[in-house]
């Protein structure tokens, strides 16, 4: 099962003075169970791209196929697609509105036509999955911390049991602890449920630890689509488009330039540590 984007273009405000070509010739194949990061400078087209994945906005030209079906076919059920591809928006907490956390998470499944009981079971499972303590289930979502509100919003999408979960900047505005917790939780969901996950972020460093494939966007185009260490190999090119490789990648490059025989295709602190210990291991006491 997969999602295929074939030569997708998207233009905002066609024919007006504000016309913007937001996506240009996007070709993409997303396989079941992948964990992908979409990275790009502000305005590069990330949010526009992911809103195509559940049919929320329609390509100006090009095709999108989900599990072999053309989502732009007249008789394709877009409502179904929206429950299979769950989208968590940028600043999702703005969409919380029910009086209790539990009711808020029930909203999606009830909307899918499930009974109150079934929706409740889904809500329990989803809130557990995002690590919300049960003592908070019947409190107002508005009294929560920023990180907790984010979790409730993610649970609201999870409760619809999507096959693919797409998160637009899920950690924007959170402190480092809140950010790590959310990323850990998402990674755990991927491990345990083998759900396809797409994570949009400004920061390559943040997602490098988690994703296995990184799609870099610039001015509405995909410029790199590869495993993170390969993408980080292009650090100078990434800088030119307003992005930075993880600090450890630069450290390894500087060590290499200073004459140390270290690998430079390193993107995480853990891998850098291994590599440095490999080089100096015989000389330093651990
Ligand atoms: N509703 C809209 N109407 C007109 N132009 C838009 C609209 N939304 C986005 N754009 C334009 O489309 C381009 C891509 O925007 P998009 O929001 O997809 O980028 P992004 O990568 O998600 O940015 P950010 O990191 O700031 O969220 C930008 O030039 C933006 O100004
Ligand atoms: Mg965006």
Short mmCIF file of C-alpha atoms and ligand atoms in Angstrom, two decimals:
data_model
loop_
_atom_site.label_atom_id
_atom_site.label_comp_id
_atom_site.label_asym_id
_atom_site.label_seq_id
_atom_site.Cartn_x
_atom_site.Cartn_y
_atom_site.Cartn_z
CA UNK A 1 0.00 0.00 0.00
CA UNK A 2 1.33 3.43 -0.81
CA UNK A 3 0.67 7.03 -1.64
CA UNK A 4 1.98 8.35 -4.94
CA UNK A 5 2.19 11.99 -5.97
CA UNK A 6 2.72 12.36 -9.68
CA UNK A 7 3.97 15.70 -10.93
CA UNK A 8 1.88 17.72 -8.49
CA UNK A 9 1.72 21.49 -8.91
CA UNK A 10 -0.19 23.91 -6.75
CA UNK A 11 -0.90 27.57 -7.34
CA UNK A 12 -2.62 29.84 -4.79
CA UNK A 13 -4.84 32.59 -6.20
CA UNK A 14 -4.63 31.52 -9.85
CA UNK A 15 -5.28 34.44 -12.17
CA UNK A 16 -5.14 37.06 -9.39
CA UNK A 17 -2.45 39.62 -8.61
CA UNK A 18 -1.49 37.40 -5.64
CA UNK A 19 -0.79 34.27 -7.65
CA UNK A 20 1.83 32.09 -5.91
CA UNK A 21 3.22 28.86 -7.31
CA UNK A 22 3.55 27.02 -3.97
CA UNK A 23 4.45 23.54 -5.33
CA UNK A 24 6.31 22.67 -8.51
CA UNK A 25 6.53 19.18 -10.03
CA UNK A 26 6.35 17.17 -6.82
CA UNK A 27 6.98 13.45 -7.35
CA UNK A 28 6.82 11.26 -4.30
CA UNK A 29 6.14 7.68 -3.30
CA UNK A 30 5.35 7.01 0.34
CA UNK A 31 5.37 3.35 1.34
CA UNK A 32 3.46 1.81 4.20
CA UNK A 33 5.21 2.07 7.54
CA UNK A 34 7.72 4.75 6.56
CA UNK A 35 8.86 7.43 9.01
CA UNK A 36 9.57 10.56 7.00
CA UNK A 37 10.67 14.10 7.86
CA UNK A 38 9.73 16.99 5.59
CA UNK A 39 12.10 19.88 6.17
CA UNK A 40 12.30 23.32 4.65
CA UNK A 41 12.66 26.99 5.31
CA UNK A 42 9.50 29.00 6.05
CA UNK A 43 7.38 29.37 2.90
CA UNK A 44 9.02 26.40 1.13
CA UNK A 45 5.66 24.66 0.68
CA UNK A 46 5.62 22.06 3.47
CA UNK A 47 2.12 22.78 4.76
CA UNK A 48 0.75 23.11 1.25
CA UNK A 49 2.25 19.73 0.34
CA UNK A 50 0.87 17.81 3.29
CA UNK A 51 -2.63 19.24 2.88
CA UNK A 52 -2.67 17.44 -0.47
CA UNK A 53 -2.15 14.09 1.24
CA UNK A 54 -5.67 13.91 2.66
CA UNK A 55 -7.33 15.80 -0.15
CA UNK A 56 -7.83 18.98 1.85
CA UNK A 57 -6.50 20.98 -1.07
CA UNK A 58 -6.58 19.80 -4.65
CA UNK A 59 -3.55 19.91 -6.92
CA UNK A 60 -3.75 22.51 -9.68
CA UNK A 61 -2.27 19.82 -11.92
CA UNK A 62 -0.88 16.32 -11.43
CA UNK A 63 -2.24 13.20 -9.78
CA UNK A 64 -2.40 11.60 -6.34
CA UNK A 65 -2.99 7.87 -5.85
CA UNK A 66 -3.69 6.19 -2.54
CA UNK A 67 -3.46 2.41 -2.47
CA UNK A 68 -3.79 2.32 -6.23
CA UNK A 69 -6.84 4.59 -6.43
CA UNK A 70 -6.94 8.05 -7.97
CA UNK A 71 -8.13 10.38 -5.21
CA UNK A 72 -9.33 12.89 -7.80
CA UNK A 73 -11.73 10.39 -9.40
CA UNK A 74 -15.30 11.69 -9.27
CA UNK A 75 -16.50 8.71 -7.26
CA UNK A 76 -13.51 8.56 -4.87
CA UNK A 77 -14.58 8.89 -1.23
CA UNK A 78 -12.54 11.83 0.09
CA UNK A 79 -14.21 11.58 3.49
CA UNK A 80 -12.78 8.08 3.83
CA UNK A 81 -9.35 9.36 2.81
CA UNK A 82 -9.50 12.01 5.54
CA UNK A 83 -9.97 9.37 8.19
CA UNK A 84 -7.20 7.17 6.74
CA UNK A 85 -4.72 10.03 6.49
CA UNK A 86 -4.83 11.94 9.78
CA UNK A 87 -3.53 15.47 9.67
CA UNK A 88 -2.41 17.31 12.80
CA UNK A 89 -2.18 20.99 11.90
CA UNK A 90 0.40 23.55 12.90
CA UNK A 91 -0.69 24.82 16.39
CA UNK A 92 -3.45 22.18 16.67
CA UNK A 93 -4.38 23.32 20.18
CA UNK A 94 -6.32 26.14 18.55
CA UNK A 95 -8.79 23.49 17.43
CA UNK A 96 -9.57 22.13 20.90
CA UNK A 97 -13.08 23.14 21.78
CA UNK A 98 -14.98 20.58 23.88
CA UNK A 99 -15.50 20.99 27.63
CA UNK A 100 -13.41 17.96 28.58
CA UNK A 101 -10.30 16.41 27.12
CA UNK A 102 -12.13 13.11 26.75
CA UNK A 103 -15.03 14.65 24.77
CA UNK A 104 -12.58 16.47 22.57
CA UNK A 105 -10.84 13.24 21.59
CA UNK A 106 -14.23 11.51 21.04
CA UNK A 107 -15.25 14.14 18.49
CA UNK A 108 -13.38 12.64 15.51
CA UNK A 109 -14.59 9.04 15.90
CA UNK A 110 -18.18 10.21 16.59
CA UNK A 111 -17.97 12.21 13.39
CA UNK A 112 -16.91 9.01 11.62
CA UNK A 113 -20.24 7.53 12.67
CA UNK A 114 -19.07 5.43 15.64
CA UNK A 115 -21.33 5.01 18.68
CA UNK A 116 -20.60 6.90 21.89
CA UNK A 117 -19.20 3.72 23.47
CA UNK A 118 -16.95 2.87 20.55
CA UNK A 119 -15.72 6.46 20.37
CA UNK A 120 -15.01 6.37 24.10
CA UNK A 121 -12.89 3.24 23.74
CA UNK A 122 -10.97 4.86 20.90
CA UNK A 123 -10.44 7.99 23.02
CA UNK A 124 -9.07 5.97 25.95
CA UNK A 125 -6.63 4.16 23.70
CA UNK A 126 -5.51 7.33 21.92
CA UNK A 127 -4.99 9.30 25.14
CA UNK A 128 -2.97 6.40 26.54
CA UNK A 129 -0.91 6.31 23.34
CA UNK A 130 0.08 9.96 23.71
CA UNK A 131 0.95 9.51 27.38
CA UNK A 132 -1.83 11.57 28.98
CA UNK A 133 -2.44 10.68 32.65
CA UNK A 134 -5.97 9.38 33.27
CA UNK A 135 -6.50 11.90 36.08
CA UNK A 136 -6.72 14.64 33.45
CA UNK A 137 -9.24 13.04 31.07
CA UNK A 138 -12.27 14.90 32.43
CA UNK A 139 -10.64 18.29 32.85
CA UNK A 140 -10.90 21.19 30.45
CA UNK A 141 -8.36 21.04 27.62
CA UNK A 142 -7.80 24.76 28.08
CA UNK A 143 -6.14 24.34 31.49
CA UNK A 144 -3.31 22.19 30.13
CA UNK A 145 0.31 23.11 29.40
CA UNK A 146 1.31 23.73 25.78
CA UNK A 147 2.84 20.25 25.43
CA UNK A 148 -0.21 18.55 26.92
CA UNK A 149 -2.59 20.45 24.64
CA UNK A 150 -0.51 19.26 21.72
CA UNK A 151 -0.86 15.67 22.94
CA UNK A 152 -4.64 15.96 23.21
CA UNK A 153 -4.80 17.31 19.67
CA UNK A 154 -2.66 14.41 18.42
CA UNK A 155 -4.87 11.96 20.35
CA UNK A 156 -7.92 13.46 18.61
CA UNK A 157 -6.47 12.43 15.25
CA UNK A 158 -5.18 9.06 16.50
CA UNK A 159 -8.65 8.17 17.79
CA UNK A 160 -9.79 8.02 14.16
CA UNK A 161 -7.25 5.20 13.68
CA UNK A 162 -5.55 6.65 10.61
CA UNK A 163 -3.20 4.51 8.50
CA UNK A 164 -0.98 7.52 7.98
CA UNK A 165 -0.32 10.24 10.54
CA UNK A 166 0.91 13.59 9.24
CA UNK A 167 2.08 16.16 11.80
CA UNK A 168 2.78 19.75 10.81
CA UNK A 169 5.45 21.18 13.15
CA UNK A 170 4.18 19.20 16.16
CA UNK A 171 6.77 20.74 18.49
CA UNK A 172 6.65 24.39 17.35
CA UNK A 173 6.70 26.72 20.34
CA UNK A 174 7.43 24.00 22.91
CA UNK A 175 10.43 24.05 25.26
CA UNK A 176 13.20 21.44 24.66
CA UNK A 177 11.77 19.02 27.21
CA UNK A 178 8.24 19.24 25.74
CA UNK A 179 9.72 18.86 22.27
CA UNK A 180 11.71 15.71 23.14
CA UNK A 181 8.72 14.15 24.88
CA UNK A 182 6.46 14.66 21.87
CA UNK A 183 9.09 13.29 19.46
CA UNK A 184 9.69 10.27 21.72
CA UNK A 185 5.98 9.57 21.85
CA UNK A 186 5.63 9.79 18.08
CA UNK A 187 8.65 7.51 17.58
CA UNK A 188 7.17 5.02 20.01
CA UNK A 189 3.85 4.99 18.14
CA UNK A 190 5.75 4.28 14.97
CA UNK A 191 7.69 1.42 16.58
CA UNK A 192 4.67 -0.18 18.20
CA UNK A 193 1.98 0.29 15.56
CA UNK A 194 4.08 0.51 12.39
CA UNK A 195 2.01 3.50 11.42
CA UNK A 196 3.24 5.59 8.48
CA UNK A 197 4.37 8.89 9.97
CA UNK A 198 5.23 12.15 8.27
CA UNK A 199 6.77 14.84 10.41
CA UNK A 200 7.10 18.41 9.18
CA UNK A 201 9.80 20.51 10.80
CA UNK A 202 11.98 23.57 10.33
CA UNK A 203 14.82 21.85 12.12
CA UNK A 204 16.72 18.97 10.61
CA UNK A 205 18.61 18.49 13.85
CA UNK A 206 15.37 17.84 15.73
CA UNK A 207 14.13 15.11 13.45
CA UNK A 208 17.47 13.52 12.56
CA UNK A 209 17.28 11.16 15.52
CA UNK A 210 13.92 9.81 14.53
CA UNK A 211 13.18 9.71 10.82
CA UNK A 212 14.62 7.26 8.31
CA UNK A 213 13.93 9.38 5.26
CA UNK A 214 14.26 13.11 4.88
CA UNK A 215 12.60 15.21 2.21
CA UNK A 216 14.06 18.70 1.91
CA UNK A 217 11.97 21.40 0.23
CA UNK A 218 12.99 24.74 -1.17
CA UNK A 219 10.73 27.18 -2.99
CA UNK A 220 8.05 24.60 -3.62
CA UNK A 221 10.37 21.90 -4.95
CA UNK A 222 11.86 18.76 -3.46
CA UNK A 223 15.63 19.25 -3.46
CA UNK A 224 16.74 16.17 -1.50
CA UNK A 225 14.97 12.93 -0.66
CA UNK A 226 17.23 10.44 1.08
CA UNK A 227 18.33 8.94 4.39
CA UNK A 228 19.31 11.71 6.85
CA UNK A 229 23.07 11.10 6.81
CA UNK A 230 23.15 11.38 3.01
CA UNK A 231 21.15 14.61 3.12
CA UNK A 232 23.47 16.08 5.75
CA UNK A 233 26.38 15.38 3.44
CA UNK A 234 25.13 18.45 1.55
CA UNK A 235 25.64 20.80 4.52
CA UNK A 236 26.98 23.70 2.50
CA UNK A 237 24.11 23.47 -0.02
CA UNK A 238 21.63 23.25 2.85
CA UNK A 239 23.02 26.43 4.36
CA UNK A 240 22.46 28.19 1.06
CA UNK A 241 18.72 27.44 1.37
CA UNK A 242 18.50 28.56 4.98
CA UNK A 243 18.88 25.19 6.68
CA UNK A 244 21.61 23.75 8.85
CA UNK A 245 22.88 20.22 9.37
CA UNK A 246 23.13 19.00 12.97
CA UNK A 247 26.01 20.52 14.95
CA UNK A 248 27.69 17.13 15.28
CA UNK A 249 27.87 16.84 11.49
CA UNK A 250 29.82 20.11 11.38
CA UNK A 251 32.01 18.92 14.24
CA UNK A 252 32.91 15.75 12.35
CA UNK A 253 33.63 17.73 9.19
CA UNK A 254 35.93 20.07 11.11
CA UNK A 255 37.72 17.11 12.69
CA UNK A 256 38.20 15.61 9.23
CA UNK A 257 39.54 18.93 7.92
CA UNK A 258 41.91 19.05 10.91
CA UNK A 259 43.35 15.69 9.83
CA UNK A 260 41.43 13.17 11.95
CA UNK A 261 40.25 10.11 10.03
CA UNK A 262 36.62 10.26 11.20
CA UNK A 263 33.53 9.54 9.13
CA UNK A 264 31.57 12.66 8.30
CA UNK A 265 28.23 10.97 7.54
CA UNK A 266 27.16 11.29 11.14
CA UNK A 267 23.93 13.00 12.15
CA UNK A 268 23.31 12.14 15.79
CA UNK A 269 25.25 12.73 19.00
CA UNK A 270 25.15 8.99 19.72
CA UNK A 271 26.79 8.13 16.37
CA UNK A 272 29.36 10.91 16.78
CA UNK A 273 30.29 9.52 20.19
CA UNK A 274 30.76 6.03 18.74
CA UNK A 275 32.89 7.39 15.92
CA UNK A 276 35.10 9.51 18.19
CA UNK A 277 35.55 6.61 20.62
CA UNK A 278 36.45 4.34 17.71
CA UNK A 279 39.20 6.77 16.77
CA UNK A 280 40.49 7.58 20.24
CA UNK A 281 39.16 4.53 22.05
CA UNK A 282 42.56 2.92 22.50
CA UNK A 283 44.00 6.15 23.87
CA UNK A 284 41.38 7.40 26.31
CA UNK A 285 40.20 5.76 29.48
CA UNK A 286 36.42 5.27 29.47
N1 LIG B 1 -3.67 30.63 1.83
C1 LIG B 1 -2.67 31.07 1.08
N2 LIG B 1 -2.89 32.01 0.11
C2 LIG B 1 -1.88 32.46 -0.66
N3 LIG B 1 -0.60 32.05 -0.58
C3 LIG B 1 -0.32 31.13 0.36
C4 LIG B 1 -1.32 30.60 1.25
N4 LIG B 1 -0.74 29.70 2.08
C5 LIG B 1 0.56 29.67 1.74
N5 LIG B 1 0.83 30.52 0.72
C6 LIG B 1 2.13 30.74 0.07
O1 LIG B 1 2.57 29.50 -0.45
C7 LIG B 1 3.95 29.28 -0.21
C8 LIG B 1 4.15 28.04 0.60
O2 LIG B 1 3.56 28.21 1.88
P1 LIG B 1 3.47 27.06 2.97
O3 LIG B 1 2.60 27.57 4.07
O4 LIG B 1 3.08 25.80 2.32
O5 LIG B 1 4.99 26.97 3.48
P2 LIG B 1 5.60 26.25 4.76
O6 LIG B 1 6.83 25.56 4.28
O7 LIG B 1 4.57 25.43 5.43
O8 LIG B 1 6.02 27.49 5.69
P3 LIG B 1 6.13 27.57 7.31
O9 LIG B 1 7.40 26.86 7.67
O10 LIG B 1 6.21 29.03 7.58
O11 LIG B 1 4.92 26.93 7.91
C9 LIG B 1 4.45 30.57 0.45
O12 LIG B 1 4.95 31.41 -0.53
C10 LIG B 1 3.21 31.15 1.07
O13 LIG B 1 3.29 32.55 1.16
MG1 LIG B 2 3.76 25.46 7.37
#
